[in-house]
mmCIF file of C-alpha atoms in Angstrom:
data_model
loop_
_atom_site.group_PDB
_atom_site.id
_atom_site.type_symbol
_atom_site.label_atom_id
_atom_site.label_comp_id
_atom_site.label_asym_id
_atom_site.label_seq_id
_atom_site.Cartn_x
_atom_site.Cartn_y
_atom_site.Cartn_z
ATOM 1 C CA MET A 1 -100.424 3.489 20.359
ATOM 2 C CA SER A 2 -98.674 0.359 21.628
ATOM 3 C CA GLU A 3 -100.037 -3.041 20.682
ATOM 4 C CA ILE A 4 -99.831 -6.570 22.060
ATOM 5 C CA ALA A 5 -98.082 -8.847 19.597
ATOM 6 C CA LEU A 6 -97.030 -12.478 19.466
ATOM 7 C CA GLU A 7 -93.492 -12.347 18.086
ATOM 8 C CA THR A 8 -92.028 -15.435 16.408
ATOM 9 C CA TRP A 9 -88.580 -15.558 14.772
ATOM 10 C CA GLY A 10 -86.532 -18.688 14.252
ATOM 11 C CA GLU A 11 -87.022 -20.771 17.389
ATOM 12 C CA HIS A 12 -87.943 -17.727 19.471
ATOM 13 C CA GLU A 13 -91.404 -16.606 20.458
ATOM 14 C CA ALA A 14 -92.787 -14.155 23.008
ATOM 15 C CA LEU A 15 -95.934 -12.195 23.834
ATOM 16 C CA LEU A 16 -94.851 -8.549 23.924
ATOM 17 C CA LEU A 17 -96.210 -5.035 24.396
ATOM 18 C CA LYS A 18 -94.693 -3.254 21.422
ATOM 19 C CA PRO A 19 -94.561 0.391 20.351
ATOM 20 C CA PRO A 20 -95.678 1.158 16.804
ATOM 21 C CA ARG A 21 -93.031 0.009 14.363
ATOM 22 C CA SER A 22 -91.179 2.582 12.304
ATOM 23 C CA PRO A 23 -92.391 2.574 8.683
ATOM 24 C CA LEU A 24 -88.751 2.809 7.597
ATOM 25 C CA SER A 25 -87.019 -0.476 6.831
ATOM 26 C CA ILE A 26 -84.063 -1.770 4.908
ATOM 27 C CA PRO A 27 -84.304 -3.011 1.318
ATOM 28 C CA PRO A 28 -84.953 -6.752 0.969
ATOM 29 C CA PRO A 29 -81.600 -8.459 1.621
ATOM 30 C CA ARG A 30 -79.892 -10.914 -0.691
ATOM 31 C CA PRO A 31 -77.753 -13.623 0.887
ATOM 32 C CA ARG A 32 -74.349 -14.251 -0.688
ATOM 33 C CA THR A 33 -71.751 -16.984 -0.349
ATOM 34 C CA ALA A 34 -67.993 -16.422 -0.348
ATOM 35 C CA VAL A 35 -65.257 -19.010 -0.854
ATOM 36 C CA LEU A 36 -62.832 -17.920 1.862
ATOM 37 C CA PHE A 37 -60.411 -20.825 2.005
ATOM 38 C CA PRO A 38 -60.187 -22.182 -1.559
ATOM 39 C CA ARG A 39 -59.071 -25.684 -2.464
ATOM 40 C CA ARG A 40 -55.518 -24.631 -3.196
ATOM 41 C CA GLU A 41 -55.259 -23.555 0.463
ATOM 42 C CA GLY A 42 -57.773 -25.459 2.589
ATOM 43 C CA PHE A 43 -58.590 -24.929 6.247
ATOM 44 C CA TYR A 44 -56.850 -26.743 9.090
ATOM 45 C CA THR A 45 -58.957 -26.786 12.238
ATOM 46 C CA GLU A 46 -57.525 -26.203 15.683
ATOM 47 C CA LEU A 47 -58.135 -29.840 16.688
ATOM 48 C CA GLY A 48 -56.280 -31.259 13.665
ATOM 49 C CA GLY A 49 -59.081 -31.659 11.135
ATOM 50 C CA TYR A 50 -58.962 -30.480 7.555
ATOM 51 C CA LEU A 51 -61.520 -28.919 5.215
ATOM 52 C CA PRO A 52 -60.366 -28.642 1.592
ATOM 53 C CA GLU A 53 -62.613 -25.588 1.111
ATOM 54 C CA VAL A 54 -64.539 -23.194 3.360
ATOM 55 C CA ARG A 55 -67.505 -21.079 2.311
ATOM 56 C CA LEU A 56 -69.529 -18.700 4.462
ATOM 57 C CA ARG A 57 -73.064 -17.507 3.726
ATOM 58 C CA PHE A 58 -73.416 -13.844 4.632
ATOM 59 C CA GLU A 59 -75.552 -10.735 4.308
ATOM 60 C CA THR A 60 -74.554 -7.064 4.402
ATOM 61 C CA TYR A 61 -76.629 -3.968 5.072
ATOM 62 C CA GLY A 62 -75.479 -0.493 4.065
ATOM 63 C CA ARG A 63 -72.211 0.426 2.332
ATOM 64 C CA LEU A 64 -68.593 0.415 3.401
ATOM 65 C CA SER A 65 -67.422 4.016 3.727
ATOM 66 C CA ARG A 66 -64.643 5.488 1.634
ATOM 67 C CA LEU A 67 -62.362 5.337 4.677
ATOM 68 C CA ARG A 68 -63.509 1.747 5.384
ATOM 69 C CA ASP A 69 -64.165 2.693 8.994
ATOM 70 C CA ASN A 70 -67.889 2.030 9.513
ATOM 71 C CA ALA A 71 -68.113 -1.792 9.592
ATOM 72 C CA VAL A 72 -70.067 -3.693 12.246
ATOM 73 C CA LEU A 73 -69.643 -7.465 12.407
ATOM 74 C CA VAL A 74 -72.490 -9.301 14.171
ATOM 75 C CA PHE A 75 -72.178 -12.933 15.301
ATOM 76 C CA HIS A 76 -75.313 -15.054 15.715
ATOM 77 C CA ALA A 77 -76.245 -17.563 18.418
ATOM 78 C CA LEU A 78 -76.088 -21.369 18.254
ATOM 79 C CA THR A 79 -78.891 -21.995 15.758
ATOM 80 C CA GLY A 80 -79.066 -18.564 14.145
ATOM 81 C CA SER A 81 -78.263 -17.648 10.573
ATOM 82 C CA ALA A 82 -76.747 -14.904 8.450
ATOM 83 C CA HIS A 83 -80.232 -13.429 8.043
ATOM 84 C CA LEU A 84 -79.867 -10.659 10.617
ATOM 85 C CA ALA A 85 -82.444 -8.189 9.322
ATOM 86 C CA GLY A 86 -84.931 -7.310 6.632
ATOM 87 C CA THR A 87 -87.582 -9.393 4.909
ATOM 88 C CA TYR A 88 -86.774 -11.557 1.916
ATOM 89 C CA GLU A 89 -88.598 -11.021 -1.331
ATOM 90 C CA GLU A 90 -90.542 -14.069 -2.437
ATOM 91 C CA ALA A 91 -88.122 -14.953 -5.259
ATOM 92 C CA THR A 92 -85.148 -14.806 -2.887
ATOM 93 C CA PHE A 93 -87.027 -16.813 -0.281
ATOM 94 C CA GLN A 94 -87.897 -19.564 -2.744
ATOM 95 C CA SER A 95 -84.267 -19.828 -3.850
ATOM 96 C CA LEU A 96 -83.138 -20.756 -0.339
ATOM 97 C CA SER A 97 -82.669 -24.235 1.050
ATOM 98 C CA PRO A 98 -85.634 -25.864 2.848
ATOM 99 C CA LEU A 99 -83.936 -25.302 6.209
ATOM 100 C CA GLU A 100 -83.389 -21.606 5.487
ATOM 101 C CA ARG A 101 -87.006 -21.228 4.373
ATOM 102 C CA ALA A 102 -88.137 -22.880 7.594
ATOM 103 C CA PHE A 103 -86.151 -20.251 9.524
ATOM 104 C CA GLY A 104 -88.430 -17.604 8.016
ATOM 105 C CA LYS A 105 -88.454 -14.474 5.879
ATOM 106 C CA GLU A 106 -87.647 -11.987 8.657
ATOM 107 C CA GLY A 107 -84.216 -11.476 10.178
ATOM 108 C CA TRP A 108 -83.514 -12.533 13.740
ATOM 109 C CA TRP A 109 -82.548 -9.017 15.008
ATOM 110 C CA ASP A 110 -84.673 -7.047 12.572
ATOM 111 C CA ALA A 111 -85.848 -4.505 15.152
ATOM 112 C CA LEU A 112 -82.293 -3.186 15.577
ATOM 113 C CA VAL A 113 -81.280 -2.729 11.931
ATOM 114 C CA GLY A 114 -82.740 -0.006 9.740
ATOM 115 C CA PRO A 115 -83.008 3.747 9.227
ATOM 116 C CA GLY A 116 -83.136 5.483 12.595
ATOM 117 C CA ARG A 117 -82.350 2.292 14.489
ATOM 118 C CA ILE A 118 -79.200 1.576 16.437
ATOM 119 C CA LEU A 119 -77.588 -0.307 13.540
ATOM 120 C CA ASP A 120 -78.529 2.193 10.867
ATOM 121 C CA PRO A 121 -77.309 1.095 7.399
ATOM 122 C CA THR A 122 -77.003 4.747 6.384
ATOM 123 C CA LEU A 123 -74.258 5.017 9.019
ATOM 124 C CA TYR A 124 -72.843 1.527 9.284
ATOM 125 C CA TYR A 125 -71.818 -1.307 7.009
ATOM 126 C CA VAL A 126 -73.388 -4.186 8.923
ATOM 127 C CA ILE A 127 -72.132 -7.715 8.252
ATOM 128 C CA SER A 128 -73.663 -10.969 9.472
ATOM 129 C CA ALA A 129 -72.385 -14.400 8.449
ATOM 130 C CA ASN A 130 -73.537 -17.916 9.142
ATOM 131 C CA HIS A 131 -70.985 -19.719 11.299
ATOM 132 C CA LEU A 132 -68.727 -22.435 9.969
ATOM 133 C CA GLY A 133 -70.336 -25.793 10.811
ATOM 134 C CA SER A 134 -73.909 -24.566 10.562
ATOM 135 C CA CYS A 135 -76.572 -25.685 8.085
ATOM 136 C CA TYR A 136 -77.647 -22.349 6.603
ATOM 137 C CA GLY A 137 -75.323 -22.070 3.630
ATOM 138 C CA SER A 138 -71.869 -22.096 5.209
ATOM 139 C CA THR A 139 -69.535 -25.089 5.028
ATOM 140 C CA GLY A 140 -70.855 -27.674 7.443
ATOM 141 C CA PRO A 141 -71.963 -31.296 7.695
ATOM 142 C CA LEU A 142 -74.439 -30.795 4.828
ATOM 143 C CA SER A 143 -71.692 -29.596 2.476
ATOM 144 C CA GLN A 144 -70.192 -31.812 -0.186
ATOM 145 C CA ASP A 145 -66.870 -33.412 0.702
ATOM 146 C CA ALA A 146 -65.067 -33.310 -2.646
ATOM 147 C CA ARG A 147 -62.699 -36.053 -1.514
ATOM 148 C CA ALA A 148 -65.486 -38.524 -0.798
ATOM 149 C CA GLY A 149 -68.054 -37.332 -3.329
ATOM 150 C CA ARG A 150 -70.789 -37.022 -0.697
ATOM 151 C CA PRO A 151 -71.839 -34.723 2.140
ATOM 152 C CA TYR A 152 -69.552 -34.729 5.201
ATOM 153 C CA GLY A 153 -72.294 -35.799 7.582
ATOM 154 C CA ARG A 154 -70.790 -37.346 10.701
ATOM 155 C CA ASP A 155 -67.299 -37.096 9.201
ATOM 156 C CA PHE A 156 -67.273 -33.311 9.513
ATOM 157 C CA PRO A 157 -64.247 -32.427 11.654
ATOM 158 C CA PRO A 158 -64.753 -31.119 15.198
ATOM 159 C CA LEU A 159 -64.456 -27.361 15.555
ATOM 160 C CA THR A 160 -63.584 -24.844 18.239
ATOM 161 C CA LEU A 161 -64.867 -21.309 18.573
ATOM 162 C CA ARG A 162 -61.430 -20.148 17.476
ATOM 163 C CA ASP A 163 -62.052 -21.890 14.156
ATOM 164 C CA LEU A 164 -65.318 -19.975 13.838
ATOM 165 C CA ALA A 165 -63.564 -16.684 14.600
ATOM 166 C CA ARG A 166 -60.803 -17.386 12.087
ATOM 167 C CA ALA A 167 -63.317 -18.000 9.308
ATOM 168 C CA GLN A 168 -65.109 -14.739 10.099
ATOM 169 C CA ALA A 169 -61.808 -12.832 10.042
ATOM 170 C CA ARG A 170 -61.217 -14.115 6.528
ATOM 171 C CA LEU A 171 -64.663 -12.809 5.565
ATOM 172 C CA LEU A 172 -63.571 -9.322 6.615
ATOM 173 C CA ASP A 173 -60.550 -9.730 4.329
ATOM 174 C CA HIS A 174 -62.883 -10.744 1.509
ATOM 175 C CA LEU A 175 -65.020 -7.631 2.045
ATOM 176 C CA GLY A 176 -62.051 -5.272 2.312
ATOM 177 C CA VAL A 177 -62.688 -4.485 5.977
ATOM 178 C CA GLU A 178 -59.645 -3.921 8.166
ATOM 179 C CA LYS A 179 -61.381 -3.055 11.421
ATOM 180 C CA ALA A 180 -64.928 -3.384 12.771
ATOM 181 C CA ILE A 181 -67.159 -2.991 15.770
ATOM 182 C CA VAL A 182 -67.750 -6.594 16.857
ATOM 183 C CA ILE A 183 -71.057 -7.641 18.437
ATOM 184 C CA GLY A 184 -72.292 -11.088 19.475
ATOM 185 C CA GLY A 185 -74.867 -12.719 21.734
ATOM 186 C CA SER A 186 -74.758 -16.143 23.418
ATOM 187 C CA LEU A 187 -72.502 -18.362 21.260
ATOM 188 C CA GLY A 188 -71.994 -15.271 19.110
ATOM 189 C CA GLY A 189 -70.751 -13.403 22.170
ATOM 190 C CA MET A 190 -68.235 -16.157 22.826
ATOM 191 C CA VAL A 191 -67.003 -15.959 19.236
ATOM 192 C CA ALA A 192 -66.787 -12.163 19.618
ATOM 193 C CA LEU A 193 -64.554 -12.580 22.684
ATOM 194 C CA GLU A 194 -62.295 -15.006 20.832
ATOM 195 C CA PHE A 195 -62.196 -12.741 17.798
ATOM 196 C CA ALA A 196 -61.104 -9.798 19.957
ATOM 197 C CA LEU A 197 -58.338 -11.840 21.597
ATOM 198 C CA MET A 198 -57.124 -13.333 18.313
ATOM 199 C CA TYR A 199 -57.364 -10.133 16.244
ATOM 200 C CA PRO A 200 -57.281 -7.161 18.646
ATOM 201 C CA GLU A 201 -55.988 -4.889 15.890
ATOM 202 C CA ARG A 202 -59.186 -5.520 13.906
ATOM 203 C CA VAL A 203 -61.660 -4.579 16.656
ATOM 204 C CA LYS A 204 -62.762 -0.971 17.203
ATOM 205 C CA LYS A 205 -65.234 -1.806 19.958
ATOM 206 C CA LEU A 206 -66.452 -5.073 21.459
ATOM 207 C CA VAL A 207 -69.997 -5.902 22.583
ATOM 208 C CA VAL A 208 -70.666 -9.217 24.344
ATOM 209 C CA LEU A 209 -74.278 -10.056 25.193
ATOM 210 C CA ALA A 210 -75.308 -12.924 27.470
ATOM 211 C CA ALA A 211 -72.026 -14.810 27.127
ATOM 212 C CA PRO A 212 -69.341 -15.863 29.633
ATOM 213 C CA ALA A 213 -65.582 -16.047 29.267
ATOM 214 C CA ARG A 214 -65.685 -19.811 29.758
ATOM 215 C CA HIS A 215 -68.313 -22.458 29.030
ATOM 216 C CA GLY A 216 -68.542 -23.905 32.509
ATOM 217 C CA PRO A 217 -69.932 -27.180 33.894
ATOM 218 C CA TRP A 218 -73.517 -25.934 34.292
ATOM 219 C CA ALA A 219 -73.837 -24.806 30.663
ATOM 220 C CA ARG A 220 -71.957 -27.840 29.376
ATOM 221 C CA ALA A 221 -74.402 -30.105 31.225
ATOM 222 C CA PHE A 222 -77.332 -28.661 29.262
ATOM 223 C CA ASN A 223 -75.451 -29.234 26.007
ATOM 224 C CA HIS A 224 -74.600 -32.775 27.065
ATOM 225 C CA LEU A 225 -78.251 -33.629 27.734
ATOM 226 C CA SER A 226 -79.345 -32.122 24.426
ATOM 227 C CA ARG A 227 -76.735 -34.106 22.515
ATOM 228 C CA GLN A 228 -77.642 -37.323 24.310
ATOM 229 C CA ALA A 229 -81.281 -36.844 23.336
ATOM 230 C CA ILE A 230 -80.106 -36.926 19.718
ATOM 231 C CA LEU A 231 -77.360 -39.540 19.953
ATOM 232 C CA GLN A 232 -79.496 -42.085 21.794
ATOM 233 C CA ASP A 233 -82.393 -41.821 19.370
ATOM 234 C CA PRO A 234 -82.574 -44.909 17.106
ATOM 235 C CA GLU A 235 -83.778 -42.628 14.299
ATOM 236 C CA TYR A 236 -80.501 -40.735 14.459
ATOM 237 C CA GLN A 237 -78.515 -43.963 14.495
ATOM 238 C CA SER A 238 -80.332 -45.024 11.311
ATOM 239 C CA GLY A 239 -79.392 -41.794 9.540
ATOM 240 C CA ASN A 240 -82.432 -39.543 10.008
ATOM 241 C CA PRO A 241 -81.147 -35.918 9.820
ATOM 242 C CA ALA A 242 -84.084 -34.715 11.936
ATOM 243 C CA PRO A 243 -84.710 -37.428 14.536
ATOM 244 C CA LYS A 244 -87.388 -36.982 17.182
ATOM 245 C CA GLY A 245 -84.582 -36.800 19.721
ATOM 246 C CA MET A 246 -83.674 -33.434 18.255
ATOM 247 C CA ALA A 247 -87.082 -32.093 19.280
ATOM 248 C CA LEU A 248 -86.334 -33.219 22.826
ATOM 249 C CA ALA A 249 -82.882 -31.618 22.558
ATOM 250 C CA ARG A 250 -84.529 -28.310 21.651
ATOM 251 C CA GLY A 251 -86.941 -28.620 24.559
ATOM 252 C CA ILE A 252 -84.040 -29.137 26.968
ATOM 253 C CA ALA A 253 -82.215 -26.151 25.479
ATOM 254 C CA MET A 254 -85.332 -23.961 25.612
ATOM 255 C CA MET A 255 -85.575 -24.606 29.357
ATOM 256 C CA SER A 256 -82.114 -23.076 29.707
ATOM 257 C CA TYR A 257 -83.009 -20.158 27.422
ATOM 258 C CA ARG A 258 -86.083 -19.106 29.408
ATOM 259 C CA ALA A 259 -86.837 -18.440 33.083
ATOM 260 C CA PRO A 260 -89.542 -19.363 35.624
ATOM 261 C CA ALA A 261 -90.944 -15.824 35.766
ATOM 262 C CA GLY A 262 -91.606 -15.805 32.051
ATOM 263 C CA PHE A 263 -93.376 -19.174 32.158
ATOM 264 C CA GLU A 264 -95.478 -18.049 35.122
ATOM 265 C CA GLU A 265 -96.345 -14.764 33.433
ATOM 266 C CA ARG A 266 -97.517 -16.476 30.282
ATOM 267 C CA TRP A 267 -98.939 -19.797 31.481
ATOM 268 C CA GLY A 268 -99.614 -19.362 35.184
ATOM 269 C CA GLU A 269 -103.359 -19.904 34.676
ATOM 270 C CA ALA A 270 -102.834 -22.944 32.415
ATOM 271 C CA PRO A 271 -99.458 -24.494 33.339
ATOM 272 C CA GLU A 272 -99.867 -27.430 30.967
ATOM 273 C CA GLN A 273 -99.536 -24.989 28.071
ATOM 274 C CA GLY A 274 -95.886 -24.475 28.982
ATOM 275 C CA GLU A 275 -95.323 -28.144 28.177
ATOM 276 C CA THR A 276 -97.236 -27.782 24.906
ATOM 277 C CA TYR A 277 -95.064 -24.791 24.029
ATOM 278 C CA LEU A 278 -91.864 -26.839 24.410
ATOM 279 C CA ASP A 279 -93.308 -29.625 22.261
ATOM 280 C CA TYR A 280 -94.312 -27.072 19.618
ATOM 281 C CA GLN A 281 -90.840 -25.490 19.562
ATOM 282 C CA GLY A 282 -89.259 -28.931 19.258
ATOM 283 C CA GLU A 283 -91.403 -29.833 16.266
ATOM 284 C CA LYS A 284 -90.537 -26.527 14.574
ATOM 285 C CA PHE A 285 -86.874 -27.197 15.172
ATOM 286 C CA LEU A 286 -87.027 -30.503 13.298
ATOM 287 C CA LYS A 287 -88.000 -28.572 10.165
ATOM 288 C CA ARG A 288 -85.330 -25.895 10.357
ATOM 289 C CA PHE A 289 -82.089 -27.411 11.670
ATOM 290 C CA HIS A 290 -79.859 -30.406 11.041
ATOM 291 C CA ALA A 291 -78.772 -32.847 13.737
ATOM 292 C CA GLU A 292 -75.127 -32.959 12.669
ATOM 293 C CA SER A 293 -74.783 -29.175 12.698
ATOM 294 C CA TYR A 294 -76.349 -29.070 16.149
ATOM 295 C CA LEU A 295 -73.815 -31.612 17.405
ATOM 296 C CA VAL A 296 -70.849 -29.850 15.772
ATOM 297 C CA LEU A 297 -71.724 -26.384 17.041
ATOM 298 C CA SER A 298 -72.739 -27.399 20.560
ATOM 299 C CA ARG A 299 -69.451 -29.292 20.929
ATOM 300 C CA ALA A 300 -67.578 -26.260 19.608
ATOM 301 C CA MET A 301 -69.348 -24.149 22.232
ATOM 302 C CA ASP A 302 -68.088 -26.500 24.939
ATOM 303 C CA THR A 303 -64.488 -25.709 23.928
ATOM 304 C CA HIS A 304 -65.016 -22.062 24.882
ATOM 305 C CA ASP A 305 -62.436 -20.916 27.394
ATOM 306 C CA VAL A 306 -60.645 -17.660 26.654
ATOM 307 C CA GLY A 307 -57.951 -18.670 29.157
ATOM 308 C CA ARG A 308 -56.971 -21.829 27.288
ATOM 309 C CA GLY A 309 -53.361 -21.394 26.228
ATOM 310 C CA ARG A 310 -53.353 -17.816 27.509
ATOM 311 C CA GLY A 311 -52.523 -18.292 31.176
ATOM 312 C CA GLY A 312 -56.090 -18.542 32.450
ATOM 313 C CA VAL A 313 -59.253 -16.471 32.109
ATOM 314 C CA ALA A 314 -58.071 -13.500 34.149
ATOM 315 C CA GLU A 315 -54.796 -13.193 32.257
ATOM 316 C CA ALA A 316 -56.558 -13.522 28.903
ATOM 317 C CA LEU A 317 -59.166 -10.864 29.646
ATOM 318 C CA LYS A 318 -56.495 -8.432 30.842
ATOM 319 C CA ARG A 319 -55.414 -8.246 27.201
ATOM 320 C CA LEU A 320 -58.698 -6.512 26.376
ATOM 321 C CA ARG A 321 -58.204 -3.616 28.800
ATOM 322 C CA GLY A 322 -57.077 -1.223 26.094
ATOM 323 C CA LEU A 323 -60.124 -2.021 23.960
ATOM 324 C CA PRO A 324 -63.496 -0.258 24.493
ATOM 325 C CA SER A 325 -65.797 -3.100 25.524
ATOM 326 C CA LEU A 326 -69.359 -3.555 26.732
ATOM 327 C CA PHE A 327 -70.645 -6.686 28.454
ATOM 328 C CA VAL A 328 -74.406 -7.153 28.793
ATOM 329 C CA GLY A 329 -75.880 -9.604 31.280
ATOM 330 C CA ILE A 330 -79.511 -10.596 31.886
ATOM 331 C CA ASP A 331 -80.926 -10.608 35.393
ATOM 332 C CA THR A 332 -82.924 -13.843 34.890
ATOM 333 C CA ASP A 333 -80.411 -15.735 32.729
ATOM 334 C CA LEU A 334 -80.202 -19.310 34.042
ATOM 335 C CA LEU A 335 -77.727 -20.456 31.410
ATOM 336 C CA TYR A 336 -75.069 -17.760 31.768
ATOM 337 C CA PRO A 337 -75.891 -15.953 35.023
ATOM 338 C CA ALA A 338 -75.407 -12.200 35.052
ATOM 339 C CA GLU A 339 -72.596 -12.514 37.592
ATOM 340 C CA GLU A 340 -70.491 -14.477 35.078
ATOM 341 C CA VAL A 341 -70.872 -11.720 32.516
ATOM 342 C CA ARG A 342 -70.247 -9.016 35.124
ATOM 343 C CA GLN A 343 -67.037 -10.737 36.209
ATOM 344 C CA ALA A 344 -65.809 -10.949 32.611
ATOM 345 C CA ALA A 345 -66.463 -7.216 32.213
ATOM 346 C CA ARG A 346 -64.509 -6.440 35.384
ATOM 347 C CA LEU A 347 -61.505 -8.524 34.309
ATOM 348 C CA ALA A 348 -61.535 -6.990 30.824
ATOM 349 C CA GLY A 349 -61.867 -3.455 32.167
ATOM 350 C CA GLY A 350 -65.101 -3.047 30.238
ATOM 351 C CA ARG A 351 -68.485 -1.523 30.922
ATOM 352 C CA TYR A 352 -71.267 -3.692 32.302
ATOM 353 C CA ARG A 353 -74.989 -3.215 31.700
ATOM 354 C CA GLU A 354 -77.913 -5.493 32.497
ATOM 355 C CA ILE A 355 -81.175 -6.337 30.749
ATOM 356 C CA ARG A 356 -84.154 -6.692 33.100
ATOM 357 C CA SER A 357 -86.590 -9.272 31.801
ATOM 358 C CA PRO A 358 -88.710 -12.259 32.845
ATOM 359 C CA HIS A 359 -87.637 -14.055 29.668
ATOM 360 C CA GLY A 360 -84.223 -15.386 30.749
ATOM 361 C CA HIS A 361 -81.303 -15.920 28.376
ATOM 362 C CA ASP A 362 -83.366 -15.165 25.257
ATOM 363 C CA ALA A 363 -83.966 -11.619 26.489
ATOM 364 C CA PHE A 364 -81.143 -10.273 24.333
ATOM 365 C CA LEU A 365 -83.258 -11.310 21.328
ATOM 366 C CA ILE A 366 -86.612 -10.329 22.821
ATOM 367 C CA GLU A 367 -86.012 -7.087 24.734
ATOM 368 C CA THR A 368 -84.821 -5.141 21.711
ATOM 369 C CA ASP A 369 -85.825 -1.768 23.187
ATOM 370 C CA GLN A 370 -83.491 -2.350 26.131
ATOM 371 C CA VAL A 371 -80.725 -3.642 23.882
ATOM 372 C CA GLU A 372 -81.032 -0.575 21.682
ATOM 373 C CA ALA A 373 -80.838 1.788 24.673
ATOM 374 C CA ILE A 374 -77.780 -0.017 26.022
ATOM 375 C CA LEU A 375 -75.995 0.013 22.672
ATOM 376 C CA ASP A 376 -76.918 3.647 22.092
ATOM 377 C CA SER A 377 -74.832 4.635 25.115
ATOM 378 C CA PHE A 378 -71.784 2.787 23.778
ATOM 379 C CA LEU A 379 -71.678 2.872 19.986
ATOM 380 C CA PRO A 380 -70.362 6.014 18.258
#
């Protein structure tokens, strides 16, 4: 029998009618950290910065096959983490940083990973890593700058999504994976596109959910407002890593992640509760993310343009025509309208499918039954 459930994971929350959950689940995951660019090598960013060392926090589910041909690499969204699926044991949970604990024990796409689910660890070797620049264990503004003897903070070099893709490619090297199915949503979908263009020989299939080929003026405007909410806060200027302006930044972002129909469906009888919801999500965000990582990653997102240096968007996406690809739009997505995703699919010669939902951009995280059905028609 289906049940009504209030789902909360990371910054996401929705009231859903859910089928009974399968009793089968994956073993409690254990996050690991890999040094991918050691100090003897370092990492030069696309914009001319330098990191003397790069580490990525990651989790894996399942085992790499003898032929090394069953890997799936999943990229998370702007404020996601490596914790894709499963529930941490208490000892593991307590060993995490305060920000990681605030994210929660359950993975952000848990409904899709497990025995009998679309990303079944008995079939696939599923990999999820925290992006470079984030605050959940990978090298970012919170990391120690060995040259200065203190955390990077505001001195962390600016990144592009191509930097993020390059770090993830090195993780595949570290894990002995030559080729993988690559999946990403939102910012993760943008990184997936860049990864496929930079390393086409390493991609078996490409899945892009709720992400465009270029971060255009509408989406950049939301990021600009969110950053200004942080940058203009006197608390931020005085060094507070979680200024009140960051709560406002999250509220602005949440308005782009949701849609009017979802607000009306949930709060039509008490519209003031929609405002309370945004305030609540902002306060939660202060406990689980760091201002400098938010600034670094949102600026990196604004560099997204697959056509940069490749003769334009159309010419760049033509390079993907020999690669099996699936682009998934959302009918109520205000941030990256479905038509943008559909156009990218057409130019890349890929399949296009659409999620129907009142929940807007976040539907790729919320409507997991639809996502599973869409992926089931594409994955081997």
